[in-house]
Coordinates of C-alpha atoms and ligand atoms in Angstrom, one line a residue:
M222 CA -48.8 -11.0 -43.1
T223 CA -52.2 -12.6 -44.0
E224 CA -53.2 -12.8 -47.7
K225 CA -56.7 -11.2 -47.0
K226 CA -54.7 -8.0 -46.5
L227 CA -52.7 -8.0 -49.5
R228 CA -53.8 -5.9 -52.7
F229 CA -54.7 -7.7 -55.8
D230 CA -51.5 -7.4 -57.7
S231 CA -49.6 -8.3 -54.8
I232 CA -51.8 -11.7 -54.6
C233 CA -50.8 -12.3 -58.2
V234 CA -47.0 -12.1 -57.5
K235 CA -47.0 -14.2 -54.0
E236 CA -47.1 -18.0 -53.6
G237 CA -50.6 -19.1 -52.6
S238 CA -51.2 -21.3 -49.5
D239 CA -49.0 -24.1 -49.0
N240 CA -50.9 -27.3 -49.8
R241 CA -48.0 -29.8 -49.2
S242 CA -49.7 -32.0 -46.5
T243 CA -49.5 -35.3 -48.1
K244 CA -46.4 -36.7 -49.5
P245 CA -46.3 -37.4 -53.1
H246 CA -46.1 -40.9 -54.4
Q247 CA -44.0 -39.8 -57.2
L248 CA -40.7 -37.6 -57.1
P249 CA -42.0 -33.8 -57.9
I250 CA -40.1 -31.9 -60.4
Y251 CA -39.0 -28.7 -58.2
A252 CA -38.9 -26.2 -60.8
T253 CA -37.4 -23.3 -58.6
S254 CA -34.4 -21.5 -59.2
S255 CA -33.9 -20.6 -55.2
F256 CA -34.9 -21.6 -51.8
E257 CA -36.5 -19.7 -49.0
F258 CA -35.2 -19.3 -45.6
E259 CA -37.1 -19.0 -42.4
T260 CA -34.9 -16.6 -40.8
M261 CA -31.6 -15.1 -41.4
E262 CA -29.8 -17.5 -39.1
E263 CA -31.4 -20.5 -41.1
G264 CA -29.8 -18.9 -44.2
I265 CA -26.4 -18.5 -42.7
D266 CA -26.5 -22.3 -41.5
I267 CA -27.1 -23.6 -44.7
F268 CA -24.8 -21.4 -46.7
T269 CA -22.0 -22.4 -44.2
G270 CA -23.0 -26.1 -44.3
K271 CA -24.0 -26.3 -40.5
K272 CA -27.5 -27.3 -41.6
S273 CA -28.5 -29.3 -44.6
G274 CA -30.9 -27.6 -47.1
H275 CA -30.9 -26.1 -50.5
V276 CA -30.0 -22.6 -51.3
Y277 CA -29.8 -22.0 -55.3
G278 CA -30.7 -24.3 -58.0
R279 CA -27.2 -24.2 -59.6
Y280 CA -25.9 -26.0 -56.3
G281 CA -28.4 -28.6 -56.3
N282 CA -32.2 -29.2 -55.9
P283 CA -34.3 -31.8 -54.3
T284 CA -35.4 -33.6 -57.7
I285 CA -31.7 -33.4 -59.0
D286 CA -30.1 -34.9 -55.6
T287 CA -32.6 -37.8 -55.1
V288 CA -31.9 -39.0 -58.7
A289 CA -27.9 -38.4 -58.2
Q290 CA -28.0 -40.5 -55.0
K291 CA -30.2 -43.3 -56.5
L292 CA -27.4 -43.7 -59.1
A293 CA -24.7 -43.5 -56.6
D294 CA -26.5 -46.3 -54.5
L295 CA -26.5 -48.4 -57.9
E296 CA -23.1 -47.8 -58.8
A297 CA -22.0 -48.6 -55.3
F298 CA -24.4 -51.4 -54.4
G299 CA -23.0 -54.4 -52.5
T300 CA -19.5 -52.8 -52.1
G301 CA -20.0 -51.1 -48.6
L302 CA -18.7 -48.0 -50.2
E303 CA -20.6 -44.7 -49.3
A304 CA -20.7 -43.2 -52.7
Y305 CA -22.1 -39.8 -53.9
G306 CA -23.4 -38.4 -57.0
F307 CA -23.6 -35.3 -59.1
L308 CA -26.1 -34.9 -62.1
T309 CA -24.7 -32.7 -64.9
S310 CA -26.2 -31.0 -67.9
S311 CA -24.9 -33.9 -70.3
G312 CA -22.3 -36.9 -70.5
M313 CA -19.7 -34.4 -71.8
S314 CA -20.0 -31.9 -68.9
A315 CA -19.7 -34.8 -66.5
I316 CA -16.4 -35.8 -68.2
S317 CA -15.0 -32.3 -68.3
T318 CA -15.9 -31.5 -64.8
V319 CA -14.2 -34.7 -63.5
F320 CA -10.9 -33.4 -65.4
L321 CA -11.1 -29.9 -64.3
S322 CA -12.0 -30.8 -60.7
L323 CA -9.2 -33.2 -60.3
L324 CA -6.2 -31.8 -62.6
K325 CA -4.1 -28.8 -62.9
S326 CA -1.9 -27.5 -65.4
G327 CA 1.3 -29.7 -65.9
D328 CA -0.8 -32.8 -65.0
T329 CA -1.2 -35.7 -67.7
I330 CA -4.2 -37.9 -68.2
L331 CA -3.5 -41.6 -69.4
T332 CA -6.3 -42.9 -71.7
Q333 CA -7.0 -45.3 -74.8
S334 CA -7.1 -44.2 -78.2
D335 CA -10.5 -45.7 -78.9
L336 CA -12.5 -43.3 -76.7
Y337 CA -16.0 -41.9 -77.4
G338 CA -15.3 -39.3 -80.1
G339 CA -16.4 -36.4 -78.1
T340 CA -13.9 -37.2 -75.2
T341 CA -11.1 -37.5 -77.4
E342 CA -12.0 -33.8 -79.0
L343 CA -12.6 -32.5 -75.7
L344 CA -9.3 -33.8 -74.5
L345 CA -7.3 -32.4 -77.4
K346 CA -9.3 -29.2 -78.2
V347 CA -10.2 -27.9 -74.8
I348 CA -8.6 -29.6 -71.8
G349 CA -5.2 -29.5 -73.9
N350 CA -5.3 -25.6 -73.8
S351 CA -5.5 -25.5 -70.3
G352 CA -1.9 -27.1 -69.8
I353 CA -3.6 -30.7 -69.0
K354 CA -1.6 -33.1 -71.3
T355 CA -3.2 -36.5 -72.6
I356 CA -1.4 -39.6 -73.5
F357 CA -3.3 -42.1 -75.8
M358 CA -2.4 -45.8 -75.6
D359 CA -3.5 -49.4 -75.9
L360 CA -4.6 -50.1 -72.2
T361 CA -4.8 -53.8 -72.9
R362 CA -1.0 -54.0 -72.6
H363 CA -0.6 -54.0 -69.1
D364 CA 3.1 -54.0 -68.7
E365 CA 3.4 -51.0 -71.0
V366 CA 0.9 -48.8 -69.0
E367 CA 2.8 -49.7 -65.7
A368 CA 5.9 -48.7 -67.6
M369 CA 4.2 -45.5 -68.7
L370 CA 3.0 -44.5 -65.3
S371 CA 6.5 -45.3 -63.5
N372 CA 8.4 -43.3 -66.2
N373 CA 6.1 -40.4 -66.1
R374 CA 5.3 -39.0 -62.9
T375 CA 3.2 -36.2 -64.1
I376 CA 0.1 -38.8 -65.1
K377 CA -2.4 -37.9 -62.4
M378 CA -5.5 -39.8 -63.8
L379 CA -6.2 -43.0 -65.7
Y380 CA -9.3 -42.5 -67.8
F381 CA -10.8 -45.4 -69.8
E382 CA -14.0 -46.9 -71.4
T383 CA -14.8 -50.5 -71.3
P384 CA -16.2 -52.2 -73.7
A385 CA -15.0 -49.5 -76.3
N386 CA -17.1 -48.0 -79.0
P387 CA -17.9 -49.1 -81.5
T388 CA -15.5 -52.2 -81.4
M389 CA -16.3 -53.7 -78.0
R390 CA -12.8 -54.0 -77.0
C391 CA -12.5 -54.6 -73.2
I392 CA -9.9 -53.2 -70.8
D393 CA -9.4 -55.1 -67.6
I394 CA -10.7 -52.8 -64.8
K395 CA -9.3 -54.5 -61.8
I396 CA -5.6 -54.5 -63.2
M397 CA -6.0 -50.8 -64.3
A398 CA -7.3 -49.8 -60.7
R399 CA -4.1 -51.8 -59.1
I400 CA -1.7 -50.1 -61.4
A401 CA -3.0 -46.6 -60.9
K402 CA -3.2 -47.0 -57.1
K403 CA 0.4 -48.0 -57.2
Y404 CA 1.5 -44.7 -58.7
G405 CA -1.0 -42.4 -57.1
A406 CA -3.1 -41.8 -60.1
V407 CA -6.9 -41.2 -59.7
T408 CA -9.1 -43.6 -62.0
C409 CA -12.4 -42.9 -63.8
V410 CA -14.5 -45.2 -66.0
D411 CA -17.1 -44.2 -68.5
N412 CA -19.8 -46.9 -67.9
T413 CA -22.3 -45.7 -70.3
F414 CA -22.3 -48.8 -72.3
C415 CA -23.1 -51.0 -69.3
T416 CA -24.8 -49.2 -66.4
P417 CA -24.4 -50.5 -63.0
V418 CA -26.7 -53.4 -63.8
I419 CA -23.8 -54.9 -66.0
Q420 CA -20.7 -53.6 -64.6
Q421 CA -19.7 -51.7 -61.4
P422 CA -16.4 -50.2 -61.6
L423 CA -16.3 -49.0 -58.2
S424 CA -16.3 -52.5 -56.8
L425 CA -13.2 -53.5 -58.7
G426 CA -11.1 -50.4 -57.2
I427 CA -12.2 -47.4 -59.4
D428 CA -12.3 -44.2 -57.7
F429 CA -14.9 -42.4 -60.2
V430 CA -17.6 -43.4 -62.6
I431 CA -19.3 -41.2 -65.3
H432 CA -22.3 -41.8 -67.4
S433 CA -24.0 -39.9 -70.2
T434 CA -27.3 -40.8 -68.7
T435 CA -28.8 -39.7 -72.2
K436 CA -28.3 -43.3 -73.0
Y437 CA -29.6 -46.6 -71.0
L438 CA -30.0 -44.9 -67.7
N439 CA -32.8 -42.7 -69.1
G440 CA -33.6 -45.3 -71.9
H441 CA -36.3 -43.5 -73.8
G442 CA -34.3 -41.0 -75.7
N443 CA -36.0 -37.9 -74.3
S444 CA -33.2 -35.9 -72.3
I445 CA -29.4 -35.1 -72.4
A446 CA -27.8 -35.4 -68.9
G447 CA -24.9 -37.0 -67.2
V448 CA -23.8 -38.2 -63.7
I449 CA -20.5 -38.3 -61.8
V450 CA -20.2 -41.0 -59.0
G451 CA -17.5 -41.3 -56.4
H452 CA -16.8 -42.6 -53.2
R453 CA -13.6 -40.8 -51.9
A454 CA -14.9 -38.2 -49.3
E455 CA -11.8 -36.0 -49.7
L456 CA -12.5 -35.4 -53.4
K457 CA -16.3 -34.8 -53.2
K458 CA -16.0 -30.9 -52.4
Q459 CA -13.8 -30.5 -55.3
I460 CA -16.0 -32.0 -57.9
W461 CA -19.0 -30.1 -56.3
S462 CA -17.1 -26.9 -56.1
T463 CA -16.1 -27.3 -59.7
L464 CA -19.5 -28.3 -60.8
K465 CA -21.3 -25.2 -59.2
L466 CA -18.6 -22.7 -60.7
L467 CA -18.7 -24.3 -64.3
G468 CA -22.5 -24.3 -64.1
T469 CA -22.7 -27.8 -65.5
T470 CA -25.5 -28.8 -63.2
C471 CA -28.5 -30.9 -64.4
N472 CA -32.0 -29.5 -64.5
P473 CA -34.8 -30.8 -62.4
W474 CA -37.0 -31.8 -65.7
D475 CA -34.2 -34.0 -67.1
A476 CA -33.5 -35.4 -63.5
W477 CA -37.2 -36.4 -63.4
L478 CA -37.1 -38.2 -66.8
I479 CA -33.8 -40.3 -65.9
N480 CA -35.6 -41.0 -62.7
N481 CA -38.6 -42.4 -65.0
G482 CA -36.3 -44.4 -66.8
L483 CA -34.6 -45.9 -64.0
K484 CA -37.5 -47.4 -62.7
T485 CA -37.4 -50.1 -65.5
L486 CA -33.5 -50.0 -65.9
A487 CA -32.7 -53.7 -64.3
I488 CA -35.7 -55.3 -66.5
R489 CA -34.5 -53.1 -69.6
M490 CA -30.8 -54.4 -69.3
D491 CA -31.7 -57.7 -69.1
R492 CA -33.9 -57.7 -72.3
H493 CA -31.3 -55.6 -74.2
S494 CA -28.7 -58.4 -73.1
H495 CA -31.0 -61.1 -74.1
N496 CA -31.9 -59.8 -77.6
A497 CA -28.4 -58.8 -78.3
M498 CA -27.0 -62.2 -77.7
I499 CA -29.5 -63.6 -80.1
V500 CA -28.9 -61.0 -82.8
A501 CA -25.2 -61.6 -82.5
Q502 CA -25.7 -65.2 -82.8
Y503 CA -28.0 -64.6 -86.0
L504 CA -25.3 -62.2 -87.5
D505 CA -22.5 -64.6 -86.7
K506 CA -24.0 -67.3 -89.2
H507 CA -24.9 -64.7 -91.8
P508 CA -23.1 -65.2 -95.0
R509 CA -22.5 -61.5 -95.7
V510 CA -21.2 -60.9 -92.4
L511 CA -17.5 -60.9 -92.0
K512 CA -17.2 -60.5 -88.2
V513 CA -19.2 -59.7 -85.3
N514 CA -17.9 -57.7 -82.3
Y515 CA -20.2 -59.0 -79.3
N516 CA -18.4 -60.0 -76.1
G517 CA -21.0 -62.6 -75.5
L518 CA -19.9 -64.8 -78.3
P519 CA -17.4 -67.4 -76.9
G520 CA -14.9 -67.0 -79.8
H521 CA -14.7 -63.3 -79.2
E522 CA -11.3 -62.0 -78.4
F523 CA -12.4 -60.2 -75.1
H524 CA -15.0 -62.8 -74.1
Q525 CA -13.2 -64.1 -71.0
I526 CA -12.5 -60.4 -69.6
A527 CA -15.9 -59.3 -70.3
S528 CA -17.3 -62.4 -68.5
A529 CA -15.1 -61.8 -65.4
Q530 CA -16.0 -58.1 -65.1
M531 CA -19.7 -57.9 -66.6
K532 CA -22.8 -59.7 -65.3
S533 CA -24.1 -59.9 -68.9
F534 CA -22.9 -58.7 -72.1
G535 CA -25.2 -55.7 -72.7
G536 CA -27.2 -54.4 -75.7
M537 CA -24.2 -53.0 -77.7
L538 CA -22.5 -54.8 -80.7
S539 CA -21.0 -54.1 -84.1
F540 CA -20.6 -56.2 -87.3
E541 CA -18.6 -56.0 -90.5
I542 CA -20.5 -56.3 -93.7
D543 CA -18.8 -58.0 -96.7
G544 CA -19.4 -55.2 -99.4
S545 CA -18.3 -51.6 -100.8
L546 CA -19.3 -48.6 -98.8
N547 CA -22.0 -48.0 -101.2
E548 CA -23.3 -51.5 -101.0
V549 CA -23.4 -51.2 -97.3
L550 CA -25.2 -47.8 -97.3
Q551 CA -27.9 -49.4 -99.7
M552 CA -28.4 -52.0 -97.2
L553 CA -28.8 -49.9 -94.3
N554 CA -31.2 -47.8 -96.4
K555 CA -33.6 -50.9 -96.6
L556 CA -34.1 -51.3 -92.8
R557 CA -37.8 -50.5 -92.0
F558 CA -38.0 -51.7 -88.3
C559 CA -34.6 -50.5 -87.0
T560 CA -33.8 -46.8 -86.8
L561 CA -31.2 -44.9 -88.2
A562 CA -30.2 -42.7 -85.4
P563 CA -26.9 -41.4 -83.8
T564 CA -27.4 -42.5 -80.2
L565 CA -27.7 -45.8 -78.2
G566 CA -29.4 -47.2 -75.3
D567 CA -32.7 -46.5 -76.1
V568 CA -35.7 -48.9 -75.8
D569 CA -35.9 -49.3 -79.7
T570 CA -33.2 -50.8 -81.9
L571 CA -30.7 -48.1 -83.1
V572 CA -28.1 -48.5 -86.3
L573 CA -25.1 -46.1 -86.8
H574 CA -22.4 -46.4 -89.5
P575 CA -19.3 -45.2 -87.8
A576 CA -17.3 -44.6 -90.8
T577 CA -20.0 -41.9 -92.3
S578 CA -20.9 -40.6 -88.9
S579 CA -19.2 -40.7 -85.4
H580 CA -15.7 -41.3 -87.3
L581 CA -16.2 -39.3 -90.3
N582 CA -13.1 -36.8 -89.3
V583 CA -11.0 -39.5 -88.3
D584 CA -8.3 -40.4 -90.9
K585 CA -9.5 -43.7 -92.8
A586 CA -6.0 -45.5 -92.3
Q587 CA -6.1 -44.9 -88.6
R588 CA -9.8 -45.6 -88.6
E589 CA -9.2 -49.1 -90.1
A590 CA -6.2 -49.8 -87.9
N591 CA -8.8 -49.2 -84.9
G592 CA -11.0 -52.0 -86.5
I593 CA -13.6 -49.5 -88.0
S594 CA -14.0 -50.4 -91.8
D595 CA -16.5 -48.8 -94.3
G596 CA -18.3 -52.2 -93.8
L597 CA -18.7 -51.6 -90.0
V598 CA -22.1 -51.2 -88.6
R599 CA -23.1 -50.3 -84.8
L600 CA -26.4 -51.9 -83.3
S601 CA -27.8 -50.6 -80.2
V602 CA -30.4 -53.7 -79.7
G603 CA -33.6 -52.5 -78.3
I604 CA -36.1 -54.3 -76.0
E605 CA -38.7 -55.1 -78.8
N606 CA -39.6 -58.5 -79.8
V607 CA -36.2 -60.0 -81.1
D608 CA -37.8 -61.6 -84.1
D609 CA -39.0 -58.3 -85.5
I610 CA -35.2 -56.9 -85.3
I611 CA -33.9 -60.1 -87.0
D612 CA -36.7 -60.1 -89.7
D613 CA -35.7 -56.5 -90.6
L614 CA -31.9 -57.2 -90.6
C615 CA -32.6 -60.3 -92.6
Q616 CA -34.4 -58.6 -95.5
A617 CA -32.0 -55.8 -95.5
L618 CA -28.8 -58.0 -95.5
L619 CA -30.1 -60.0 -98.7
Ligands
PLP51 C1 -22.8 -40.2 -75.6 C2 -21.7 -40.7 -74.9 C3 -21.2 -39.7 -74.1 C4 -21.3 -38.0 -74.2 O1 -22.7 -37.9 -73.5 P1 -23.7 -36.7 -73.9 O2 -24.9 -37.0 -72.9 O3 -24.0 -36.8 -75.4 O4 -22.9 -35.6 -73.5 C5 -19.9 -40.1 -73.5 N1 -19.5 -41.3 -73.4 C6 -20.1 -42.4 -74.1 C7 -19.6 -43.7 -74.0 C8 -21.3 -42.0 -74.8 O5 -21.8 -43.0 -75.4

């Protein structure tokens, strides 16, 4: 039908001429909830998987799929593995989608006690209600982990984070992957703190990597999203099918923002690591600082394992101030350059006080046993001039 023959109000409704004759230099945002078929046969072929193509936005979209594949390529870089990726609506939805795709009632997840707080709550309050159990233990005790897996054959997944938030404790990825494989458990690592620039769990034998892309991958603090990356072809359909049924798909706008952030990921991570090392060394010598948790410091408990599995030490650190809760809060109130914000991985330096925010609902004794005292401060060191970060810390810590 030629447009000339259409009535005025139909022209309003229909798309105009197709002007896509020149390839865009930058990835476009495909703001469309569905895709057109040329013929009925084409629709059937795409629906049945005979032909590749898009159908409906919740199943995927060119903007979303391009960014997901870029992240899969980065996580699998240099491994020879053919990885796939799925963008999700948040880091939390990446995690819940992995659990609900790969586990069923009666199965058990083995994990660490110092997980990201949201993940612990998800396991206890939501996943637990579906009949999937969780066992929390210290995953740095390798013999105990192996004994647990050999004694409890309902453990179907080993899930962990390294370095852990906010203490920077590390877990040996290679050893965890080896033990899990021996007992047939699938492995998943939350790689949010490192990004594939610094750590590639897939290269160390892990099956799945998830991220809150909200943090370093986006890097500019302007979107909430997540990603699931895997390489085992036989599990891909399960993940995709659960994702589309839960409706935890990302949206093309946020995917586009992640892509913008990714363009500078490699240089940003270099600068984050560089700045964090200088800040850690400064804090380590400060008289008001009792302890610095940064794996890049040679004296740190996890320096060796971090050096073996991380290419640099990243932008995250925490430190313990010598003072009462009130004194610590008053010091943090003096900060002018660093930002008090409950996130991490942005280009600017961010400060969080775990005891009064992320760990507010954790029992004080349990919190302190996990190294989170009232004096502990978490820093997400930004990419600014490091002297401005240190000047600000210096005037606040007096
Ligand atoms: C922020 C974060 C999450 C949750 O991600 P959202 O994008 O906020 O849903 C999960 N794991 C880690 C390590 C995080 O820092």
